[in-house]
């Protein structure tokens, strides 16, 4: 008889998972780590400012902790004048993976509850120093935390003596995050600058300043204080629901005392009125007054499938989106790329699987971009830098359009800018 070895079974926490697989979250090497950390904090800051319709004032400071070259420890500080984080939520927002305020159905840069926290985790595992967070929502106090992430448990560890609080006479609101991480800043710098420049194109109402380790200052100055209208959260559209979403919504409805199928459809789903709901239920063959608590698992499957198929629901509204609009796009391009000619376009909202999306774009000629056609791609105002060739806009620009027909030479300095905003971006 062969030896039977006991397998060892255990469970790991989400933080532990991302610690082991940090390349998934963009922290695969010392160059990429610096770039990703800056990017994650800046995106959080931009979201936080837009949430309160404030023109962002973002300051990034990178300081070397000892002389280079190569991979050395850096201190990274990112300041913003955004909404701030309530004191009681700070430890979880920054010390727990998959915790955040952006799980609603509305357009934001952040979606996972992961990015900024991963930067903190990376800093911790490379330098064994705590993250420092200073924040105020504009109330009486500014709070300061120092914390570690307990990676095996996915929990914040707040250091003794914290939070500290300071009076906030001026009503300041915003957040300052400071971490130490090892990385290779000089190698990351070209990508960081390119990222900031591209970000400045779609955020012309933001001023972003970077102080690099040599003390050089790069400033991307705002040219307008007009911030796009913020998105408002929406309910799931029946074309996009699956069995799990439907089960959750039914659970929520019954907890809130709504047990009637017809009323449920009009109250918990996006753009379903009484008339449409009645017609829909007739097609499915369920009486409108069916008690939600009596639905069997197969009824729910049937409902979800029928909802996805039924073609008489109104399309989702686009107010959960926050596009830039032609004017902001134009001034963003003018300010960063200085072209001689720009044309912009804004498509009407459209939908994919129950998620609304808007495409806007521009073409520019003669700016300070290299000869040939340069493609600038954005999703929810974030520049996309990877996998360009798998993007449909790349195929259109490089393969489908016959530029010669428009008398655009191969080496003409042309930039094509595309921006898609949606509650679901299939990255
Ligand atoms: N500068 C900030 N101002 C206000 N809130 C912030 C700031 N940075 C982080 N937060 C809060 O912390 C949460 C977690 O941030 P984190 O970057 O880890 O995830 P996320 O932004 O929700 O999603 P993603 O993984 O896509 O970045 C955010 O959802 C937000 O509530
Ligand atoms: Mg984030």
Short mmCIF file of C-alpha atoms and ligand atoms in Angstrom, two decimals:
data_model
loop_
_atom_site.label_atom_id
_atom_site.label_comp_id
_atom_site.label_asym_id
_atom_site.label_seq_id
_atom_site.Cartn_x
_atom_site.Cartn_y
_atom_site.Cartn_z
CA UNK A 1 0.00 0.00 0.00
CA UNK A 2 1.24 3.47 -0.84
CA UNK A 3 1.74 6.14 1.76
CA UNK A 4 -1.21 8.43 2.27
CA UNK A 5 -0.01 11.96 2.89
CA UNK A 6 -2.34 14.39 4.61
CA UNK A 7 -3.10 17.38 2.44
CA UNK A 8 -3.05 20.64 4.32
CA UNK A 9 -6.09 22.79 3.66
CA UNK A 10 -6.29 26.43 4.60
CA UNK A 11 -7.86 29.64 3.61
CA UNK A 12 -6.08 32.87 2.69
CA UNK A 13 -7.42 36.39 3.02
CA UNK A 14 -7.96 38.75 0.05
CA UNK A 15 -4.94 40.81 1.18
CA UNK A 16 -2.86 37.63 1.27
CA UNK A 17 -4.07 36.73 -2.21
CA UNK A 18 -2.97 40.09 -3.61
CA UNK A 19 0.28 39.90 -1.66
CA UNK A 20 1.04 36.63 -3.45
CA UNK A 21 -0.25 37.88 -6.81
CA UNK A 22 0.76 41.51 -6.76
CA UNK A 23 1.54 41.50 -10.47
CA UNK A 24 -2.23 41.29 -11.17
CA UNK A 25 -2.66 44.66 -9.49
CA UNK A 26 0.24 46.30 -11.34
CA UNK A 27 3.02 45.85 -8.78
CA UNK A 28 5.18 43.36 -10.67
CA UNK A 29 8.58 45.08 -10.53
CA UNK A 30 10.28 48.11 -8.93
CA UNK A 31 9.66 50.38 -11.93
CA UNK A 32 6.07 49.43 -12.40
CA UNK A 33 5.44 49.65 -8.64
CA UNK A 34 6.37 53.34 -8.43
CA UNK A 35 4.31 54.13 -11.48
CA UNK A 36 1.27 52.18 -10.22
CA UNK A 37 1.44 53.65 -6.73
CA UNK A 38 1.43 57.21 -8.09
CA UNK A 39 -1.32 56.40 -10.51
CA UNK A 40 -3.59 54.74 -7.92
CA UNK A 41 -3.28 57.63 -5.47
CA UNK A 42 -3.84 60.25 -8.18
CA UNK A 43 -6.93 58.45 -9.43
CA UNK A 44 -8.34 58.25 -5.90
CA UNK A 45 -7.68 61.96 -5.50
CA UNK A 46 -9.40 62.86 -8.77
CA UNK A 47 -12.44 60.78 -7.80
CA UNK A 48 -12.52 62.43 -4.37
CA UNK A 49 -12.50 65.94 -5.87
CA UNK A 50 -15.10 65.20 -8.50
CA UNK A 51 -17.37 63.72 -5.83
CA UNK A 52 -17.73 67.23 -4.39
CA UNK A 53 -17.41 69.13 -7.68
CA UNK A 54 -14.15 70.74 -6.61
CA UNK A 55 -11.44 71.54 -9.16
CA UNK A 56 -8.69 69.12 -8.07
CA UNK A 57 -5.48 70.47 -6.59
CA UNK A 58 -3.17 67.47 -6.44
CA UNK A 59 0.37 67.52 -5.23
CA UNK A 60 2.70 64.53 -5.58
CA UNK A 61 6.09 64.42 -3.89
CA UNK A 62 8.65 61.67 -4.40
CA UNK A 63 11.73 61.76 -2.17
CA UNK A 64 14.65 59.32 -2.17
CA UNK A 65 15.40 57.96 1.30
CA UNK A 66 19.00 57.25 0.34
CA UNK A 67 21.17 57.85 -2.74
CA UNK A 68 20.52 55.63 -5.81
CA UNK A 69 21.03 54.18 -8.38
CA UNK A 70 18.76 51.18 -8.93
CA UNK A 71 16.01 50.11 -6.60
CA UNK A 72 16.01 52.22 -3.46
CA UNK A 73 13.46 53.27 -0.84
CA UNK A 74 11.36 56.32 -1.63
CA UNK A 75 8.81 58.30 0.26
CA UNK A 76 5.71 59.03 -1.80
CA UNK A 77 3.21 61.65 -0.70
CA UNK A 78 0.00 62.55 -2.51
CA UNK A 79 -2.14 65.48 -1.36
CA UNK A 80 -5.64 66.38 -2.56
CA UNK A 81 -8.45 68.79 -1.77
CA UNK A 82 -11.16 66.17 -2.25
CA UNK A 83 -14.04 65.01 -0.09
CA UNK A 84 -11.81 63.42 2.56
CA UNK A 85 -12.60 60.20 4.39
CA UNK A 86 -14.58 60.11 7.66
CA UNK A 87 -12.22 59.22 10.49
CA UNK A 88 -13.97 55.95 11.34
CA UNK A 89 -13.59 54.74 7.74
CA UNK A 90 -9.91 55.63 7.27
CA UNK A 91 -8.45 52.38 8.67
CA UNK A 92 -10.58 50.21 6.39
CA UNK A 93 -10.28 52.37 3.28
CA UNK A 94 -6.48 52.29 3.50
CA UNK A 95 -5.77 49.15 5.52
CA UNK A 96 -8.12 46.58 4.02
CA UNK A 97 -8.16 45.22 0.51
CA UNK A 98 -11.56 45.20 -1.26
CA UNK A 99 -13.10 47.89 0.91
CA UNK A 100 -14.29 51.15 -0.58
CA UNK A 101 -17.07 53.54 -1.47
CA UNK A 102 -17.18 52.87 -5.20
CA UNK A 103 -19.22 49.70 -5.48
CA UNK A 104 -22.29 51.69 -6.59
CA UNK A 105 -23.51 51.67 -10.18
CA UNK A 106 -22.03 54.96 -11.33
CA UNK A 107 -19.00 56.08 -13.26
CA UNK A 108 -15.84 56.40 -11.17
CA UNK A 109 -12.18 55.83 -11.87
CA UNK A 110 -11.92 53.33 -9.05
CA UNK A 111 -14.01 50.19 -9.01
CA UNK A 112 -12.38 47.44 -7.02
CA UNK A 113 -11.51 48.80 -3.59
CA UNK A 114 -7.99 47.67 -4.29
CA UNK A 115 -5.68 50.15 -6.02
CA UNK A 116 -4.62 52.59 -3.32
CA UNK A 117 -4.61 49.88 -0.70
CA UNK A 118 -2.30 47.74 -2.89
CA UNK A 119 0.16 50.62 -3.06
CA UNK A 120 0.12 50.76 0.73
CA UNK A 121 0.56 46.99 0.94
CA UNK A 122 3.48 47.12 -1.49
CA UNK A 123 5.10 49.89 0.52
CA UNK A 124 4.71 47.88 3.68
CA UNK A 125 6.19 44.65 2.32
CA UNK A 126 9.16 46.41 0.79
CA UNK A 127 10.07 48.86 3.56
CA UNK A 128 8.23 47.61 6.67
CA UNK A 129 7.04 51.12 7.46
CA UNK A 130 3.47 52.20 8.20
CA UNK A 131 1.34 54.33 5.89
CA UNK A 132 0.41 57.78 7.12
CA UNK A 133 -3.01 59.18 6.27
CA UNK A 134 -4.20 62.66 7.09
CA UNK A 135 -7.76 63.52 6.18
CA UNK A 136 -10.71 65.75 6.89
CA UNK A 137 -14.21 65.94 5.46
CA UNK A 138 -14.24 69.66 6.26
CA UNK A 139 -15.59 69.30 9.80
CA UNK A 140 -14.10 70.39 13.09
CA UNK A 141 -11.08 68.08 13.00
CA UNK A 142 -8.32 66.79 10.79
CA UNK A 143 -7.39 63.19 11.65
CA UNK A 144 -4.04 61.55 11.29
CA UNK A 145 -3.56 57.78 11.18
CA UNK A 146 -0.50 55.60 10.98
CA UNK A 147 -1.32 52.06 10.04
CA UNK A 148 -0.12 48.70 8.80
CA UNK A 149 -2.16 46.09 6.98
CA UNK A 150 -2.41 42.73 8.75
CA UNK A 151 -2.00 40.87 5.49
CA UNK A 152 -2.94 37.42 6.73
CA UNK A 153 -6.17 38.75 8.20
CA UNK A 154 -6.86 41.59 5.74
CA UNK A 155 -7.36 44.02 8.59
CA UNK A 156 -5.87 47.41 9.41
CA UNK A 157 -3.55 47.73 12.40
CA UNK A 158 -3.69 51.30 13.69
CA UNK A 159 -0.51 52.23 15.55
CA UNK A 160 -0.70 53.17 19.22
CA UNK A 161 -1.46 56.80 19.83
CA UNK A 162 -3.48 57.15 16.61
CA UNK A 163 -5.67 58.68 15.39
CA UNK A 164 -4.33 62.05 16.34
CA UNK A 165 -6.60 64.97 15.69
CA UNK A 166 -5.94 68.60 14.94
CA UNK A 167 -8.29 71.58 14.91
CA UNK A 168 -9.58 72.51 11.46
CA UNK A 169 -10.40 76.20 11.74
CA UNK A 170 -10.23 76.78 7.97
CA UNK A 171 -12.63 73.96 7.18
CA UNK A 172 -10.01 72.19 5.04
CA UNK A 173 -11.14 69.02 3.32
CA UNK A 174 -8.97 66.52 1.55
CA UNK A 175 -6.58 63.68 2.05
CA UNK A 176 -2.83 63.29 2.28
CA UNK A 177 -1.42 59.78 1.91
CA UNK A 178 2.24 59.09 2.56
CA UNK A 179 4.00 55.76 2.15
CA UNK A 180 7.52 54.43 1.83
CA UNK A 181 8.18 51.94 -0.93
CA UNK A 182 11.19 50.63 -2.76
CA UNK A 183 11.29 51.24 -6.47
CA UNK A 184 13.23 52.56 -9.40
CA UNK A 185 11.96 56.08 -9.88
CA UNK A 186 14.32 57.22 -12.67
CA UNK A 187 13.17 54.33 -14.83
CA UNK A 188 9.51 54.97 -13.98
CA UNK A 189 9.69 58.72 -14.53
CA UNK A 190 9.07 58.86 -18.30
CA UNK A 191 5.94 56.78 -17.85
CA UNK A 192 4.82 58.82 -14.85
CA UNK A 193 5.17 62.08 -16.79
CA UNK A 194 3.43 60.68 -19.84
CA UNK A 195 0.62 59.44 -17.59
CA UNK A 196 0.23 62.83 -15.92
CA UNK A 197 0.23 64.61 -19.26
CA UNK A 198 -2.40 62.29 -20.67
CA UNK A 199 -4.42 62.69 -17.47
CA UNK A 200 -4.20 66.46 -17.84
CA UNK A 201 -5.84 66.20 -21.30
CA UNK A 202 -9.06 64.70 -19.91
CA UNK A 203 -8.93 66.64 -16.62
CA UNK A 204 -8.33 70.24 -17.75
CA UNK A 205 -9.97 71.47 -14.54
CA UNK A 206 -7.25 69.85 -12.39
CA UNK A 207 -3.92 71.25 -11.31
CA UNK A 208 -1.44 68.46 -10.74
CA UNK A 209 2.05 69.12 -9.44
CA UNK A 210 4.86 66.61 -9.19
CA UNK A 211 8.00 67.27 -7.16
CA UNK A 212 10.51 64.63 -8.20
CA UNK A 213 13.43 63.30 -6.11
CA UNK A 214 15.80 65.84 -7.70
CA UNK A 215 13.54 68.66 -6.57
CA UNK A 216 12.28 69.38 -10.07
CA UNK A 217 8.73 70.61 -10.27
CA UNK A 218 6.35 69.57 -13.04
CA UNK A 219 3.06 71.41 -13.10
CA UNK A 220 0.00 70.59 -15.17
CA UNK A 221 -2.06 73.69 -14.61
CA UNK A 222 -5.83 73.88 -14.85
CA UNK A 223 -7.29 76.10 -17.55
CA UNK A 224 -10.86 76.01 -16.31
CA UNK A 225 -12.66 75.55 -13.01
CA UNK A 226 -15.60 73.86 -14.68
CA UNK A 227 -15.86 70.31 -13.37
CA UNK A 228 -18.15 67.91 -15.27
CA UNK A 229 -21.49 67.17 -13.67
CA UNK A 230 -20.96 64.30 -11.24
CA UNK A 231 -22.70 61.02 -11.97
CA UNK A 232 -25.59 59.85 -9.83
CA UNK A 233 -25.86 56.21 -8.78
CA UNK A 234 -28.34 54.13 -10.70
CA UNK A 235 -30.27 50.88 -10.22
CA UNK A 236 -29.53 47.75 -12.28
CA UNK A 237 -31.18 47.69 -15.68
CA UNK A 238 -33.15 44.49 -16.44
CA UNK A 239 -31.05 43.85 -19.56
CA UNK A 240 -27.95 43.55 -17.40
CA UNK A 241 -29.18 41.49 -14.42
CA UNK A 242 -28.06 37.96 -13.79
CA UNK A 243 -29.37 35.42 -11.29
CA UNK A 244 -27.09 36.63 -8.50
CA UNK A 245 -28.04 40.30 -8.94
CA UNK A 246 -31.70 39.39 -9.06
CA UNK A 247 -31.43 37.25 -5.91
CA UNK A 248 -29.71 40.10 -4.08
CA UNK A 249 -32.32 42.62 -5.19
CA UNK A 250 -35.13 40.29 -4.15
CA UNK A 251 -33.43 39.82 -0.78
CA UNK A 252 -33.11 43.57 -0.37
CA UNK A 253 -36.73 44.19 -1.37
CA UNK A 254 -38.17 41.65 1.05
CA UNK A 255 -36.01 43.02 3.87
CA UNK A 256 -37.42 46.44 3.07
CA UNK A 257 -40.99 45.09 3.14
CA UNK A 258 -41.64 44.97 -0.61
CA UNK A 259 -42.95 41.49 -1.45
CA UNK A 260 -45.01 42.14 -4.53
CA UNK A 261 -43.40 41.17 -7.86
CA UNK A 262 -44.85 44.05 -9.90
CA UNK A 263 -43.93 46.66 -7.33
CA UNK A 264 -40.47 45.11 -7.01
CA UNK A 265 -39.83 45.51 -10.71
CA UNK A 266 -40.77 49.19 -10.72
CA UNK A 267 -38.93 50.03 -7.51
CA UNK A 268 -35.68 48.06 -7.65
CA UNK A 269 -34.89 48.03 -11.37
CA UNK A 270 -33.86 50.92 -13.57
CA UNK A 271 -36.47 52.41 -15.95
CA UNK A 272 -39.27 49.90 -15.44
CA UNK A 273 -42.73 51.45 -15.18
CA UNK A 274 -45.96 49.75 -14.18
CA UNK A 275 -47.18 49.26 -17.75
CA UNK A 276 -43.95 47.69 -18.97
CA UNK A 277 -43.70 45.49 -15.88
CA UNK A 278 -47.25 44.18 -16.41
CA UNK A 279 -46.59 43.43 -20.05
CA UNK A 280 -43.34 41.73 -19.16
CA UNK A 281 -44.93 39.55 -16.46
CA UNK A 282 -47.68 38.50 -18.86
CA UNK A 283 -45.00 37.26 -21.28
CA UNK A 284 -43.21 35.38 -18.50
CA UNK A 285 -46.49 33.99 -17.23
CA UNK A 286 -46.21 35.13 -13.60
CA UNK A 287 -49.10 36.98 -11.93
CA UNK A 288 -48.16 40.59 -11.04
CA UNK A 289 -49.06 40.07 -7.38
CA UNK A 290 -46.76 37.05 -6.97
CA UNK A 291 -45.15 37.13 -3.53
CA UNK A 292 -41.37 37.41 -3.98
CA UNK A 293 -40.87 35.00 -1.09
CA UNK A 294 -42.60 32.21 -3.01
CA UNK A 295 -40.36 32.41 -6.09
CA UNK A 296 -38.45 29.17 -6.62
CA UNK A 297 -34.81 29.14 -7.73
CA UNK A 298 -35.91 28.17 -11.23
CA UNK A 299 -38.43 31.05 -11.30
CA UNK A 300 -35.53 33.42 -10.63
CA UNK A 301 -33.50 31.91 -13.45
CA UNK A 302 -36.50 32.21 -15.77
CA UNK A 303 -37.06 35.83 -14.70
CA UNK A 304 -33.44 36.81 -15.24
CA UNK A 305 -33.32 35.22 -18.69
CA UNK A 306 -36.59 36.82 -19.71
CA UNK A 307 -35.44 40.23 -18.44
CA UNK A 308 -32.29 40.05 -20.55
CA UNK A 309 -34.33 39.17 -23.64
CA UNK A 310 -37.44 41.38 -23.31
CA UNK A 311 -37.02 44.16 -25.86
CA UNK A 312 -39.59 46.65 -24.58
CA UNK A 313 -37.75 47.99 -21.54
CA UNK A 314 -36.65 51.58 -21.99
CA UNK A 315 -32.90 51.93 -22.48
CA UNK A 316 -30.91 52.97 -19.38
CA UNK A 317 -30.47 56.69 -18.76
CA UNK A 318 -26.99 58.07 -18.87
CA UNK A 319 -27.05 60.21 -15.73
CA UNK A 320 -24.88 57.65 -13.93
CA UNK A 321 -22.18 58.75 -16.38
CA UNK A 322 -20.01 61.82 -16.35
CA UNK A 323 -18.64 62.49 -19.82
CA UNK A 324 -16.37 65.44 -20.46
CA UNK A 325 -18.36 67.12 -23.20
CA UNK A 326 -16.95 68.64 -26.37
CA UNK A 327 -15.80 71.87 -24.77
CA UNK A 328 -13.76 70.37 -21.92
CA UNK A 329 -12.25 67.81 -24.25
CA UNK A 330 -11.22 70.55 -26.65
CA UNK A 331 -9.57 72.75 -24.04
CA UNK A 332 -7.81 69.74 -22.52
CA UNK A 333 -6.32 68.84 -25.89
CA UNK A 334 -5.43 72.45 -26.63
CA UNK A 335 -3.65 72.91 -23.35
CA UNK A 336 -1.51 69.77 -23.47
CA UNK A 337 -1.03 69.05 -27.17
CA UNK A 338 -1.22 72.54 -28.76
CA UNK A 339 -2.55 71.41 -32.13
CA UNK A 340 -3.37 73.71 -35.04
CA UNK A 341 -6.69 72.03 -35.64
CA UNK A 342 -9.14 70.07 -33.46
CA UNK A 343 -12.51 68.51 -34.19
CA UNK A 344 -14.46 66.83 -31.39
CA UNK A 345 -17.52 64.62 -31.38
CA UNK A 346 -19.87 63.26 -28.74
CA UNK A 347 -21.99 60.22 -29.41
CA UNK A 348 -25.39 59.85 -27.86
CA UNK A 349 -25.59 57.40 -24.95
CA UNK A 350 -25.90 53.79 -25.98
CA UNK A 351 -26.10 50.54 -24.01
CA UNK A 352 -24.31 47.27 -23.73
CA UNK A 353 -25.78 44.51 -21.54
CA UNK A 354 -27.82 46.99 -19.55
CA UNK A 355 -24.86 49.31 -18.98
CA UNK A 356 -25.05 52.74 -20.60
CA UNK A 357 -21.96 54.07 -22.29
CA UNK A 358 -20.95 57.24 -24.07
CA UNK A 359 -18.16 57.58 -26.58
CA UNK A 360 -16.58 60.94 -27.22
CA UNK A 361 -13.51 61.72 -29.18
CA UNK A 362 -11.43 64.13 -31.12
CA UNK A 363 -8.97 64.37 -33.92
CA UNK A 364 -6.15 66.87 -33.78
CA UNK A 365 -3.53 67.91 -36.31
CA UNK A 366 -0.15 69.55 -36.09
CA UNK A 367 0.43 69.52 -32.36
CA UNK A 368 3.57 68.63 -30.51
CA UNK A 369 3.04 64.96 -31.16
CA UNK A 370 5.34 62.78 -33.21
CA UNK A 371 4.85 62.28 -36.94
CA UNK A 372 2.35 59.54 -37.75
CA UNK A 373 -0.94 58.85 -36.07
CA UNK A 374 -0.86 58.79 -32.29
CA UNK A 375 -3.79 57.27 -30.49
CA UNK A 376 -4.80 58.52 -27.05
CA UNK A 377 -7.29 56.18 -25.43
CA UNK A 378 -9.28 56.92 -22.28
CA UNK A 379 -11.83 55.09 -20.18
CA UNK A 380 -13.70 57.02 -17.48
CA UNK A 381 -11.18 59.87 -17.91
CA UNK A 382 -8.24 57.54 -17.18
CA UNK A 383 -5.55 57.17 -19.83
CA UNK A 384 -5.17 53.60 -21.04
CA UNK A 385 -1.57 52.69 -21.73
CA UNK A 386 -1.51 48.92 -22.11
CA UNK A 387 -2.80 46.54 -24.79
CA UNK A 388 -3.31 49.27 -27.34
CA UNK A 389 -3.42 46.82 -30.21
CA UNK A 390 -6.40 44.92 -28.82
CA UNK A 391 -8.54 48.06 -28.68
CA UNK A 392 -11.21 48.51 -31.31
CA UNK A 393 -10.16 52.14 -31.78
CA UNK A 394 -6.65 50.98 -32.68
CA UNK A 395 -8.06 48.66 -35.32
CA UNK A 396 -10.18 51.46 -36.75
CA UNK A 397 -7.37 53.99 -36.78
CA UNK A 398 -4.65 51.64 -38.00
CA UNK A 399 -6.47 49.22 -40.21
CA UNK A 400 -9.92 50.36 -41.28
CA UNK A 401 -9.50 54.02 -42.08
CA UNK A 402 -7.88 54.76 -45.39
CA UNK A 403 -6.13 57.99 -44.38
CA UNK A 404 -4.90 58.56 -47.91
CA UNK A 405 -8.48 59.16 -48.99
CA UNK A 406 -8.52 62.18 -46.67
CA UNK A 407 -5.14 63.29 -47.97
CA UNK A 408 -3.54 62.61 -44.63
CA UNK A 409 0.01 61.44 -45.21
CA UNK A 410 1.49 58.49 -43.27
CA UNK A 411 3.84 60.81 -41.40
CA UNK A 412 1.34 63.61 -40.71
CA UNK A 413 1.26 64.71 -37.04
CA UNK A 414 -2.22 63.51 -36.21
CA UNK A 415 -3.65 62.56 -32.83
CA UNK A 416 -6.85 60.62 -32.39
CA UNK A 417 -8.39 60.81 -28.93
CA UNK A 418 -11.11 58.40 -27.84
CA UNK A 419 -12.92 58.42 -24.51
CA UNK A 420 -15.45 55.84 -23.40
CA UNK A 421 -17.35 56.30 -20.18
CA UNK A 422 -19.47 53.59 -18.70
CA UNK A 423 -20.44 51.87 -15.46
CA UNK A 424 -18.76 48.79 -16.84
CA UNK A 425 -15.53 48.94 -18.77
CA UNK A 426 -14.36 45.53 -19.93
CA UNK A 427 -10.62 46.16 -19.40
N1 LIG B 1 -7.83 60.53 -1.69
C1 LIG B 1 -8.97 59.99 -1.25
N2 LIG B 1 -10.02 60.77 -0.89
C2 LIG B 1 -11.19 60.22 -0.46
N3 LIG B 1 -11.40 58.89 -0.35
C3 LIG B 1 -10.39 58.07 -0.67
C4 LIG B 1 -9.13 58.56 -1.14
N4 LIG B 1 -8.34 57.49 -1.38
C5 LIG B 1 -9.07 56.40 -1.09
N5 LIG B 1 -10.30 56.73 -0.66
C6 LIG B 1 -11.36 55.80 -0.22
O1 LIG B 1 -10.75 54.54 -0.03
C7 LIG B 1 -11.40 53.54 -0.80
C8 LIG B 1 -10.40 52.50 -1.24
O2 LIG B 1 -9.50 53.05 -2.19
P1 LIG B 1 -8.80 52.07 -3.24
O3 LIG B 1 -7.98 52.85 -4.17
O4 LIG B 1 -8.13 50.98 -2.48
O5 LIG B 1 -10.04 51.41 -4.02
P2 LIG B 1 -11.08 52.08 -5.04
O6 LIG B 1 -10.59 53.42 -5.46
O7 LIG B 1 -12.43 52.00 -4.42
O8 LIG B 1 -11.04 51.08 -6.28
P3 LIG B 1 -9.76 50.74 -7.24
O9 LIG B 1 -9.25 49.42 -6.78
O10 LIG B 1 -10.33 50.62 -8.60
O11 LIG B 1 -8.79 51.83 -7.07
C9 LIG B 1 -12.09 54.30 -1.93
O12 LIG B 1 -13.21 53.60 -2.43
C10 LIG B 1 -12.47 55.60 -1.25
O13 LIG B 1 -13.66 55.44 -0.53
MG1 LIG B 2 -8.64 53.63 -6.20
#
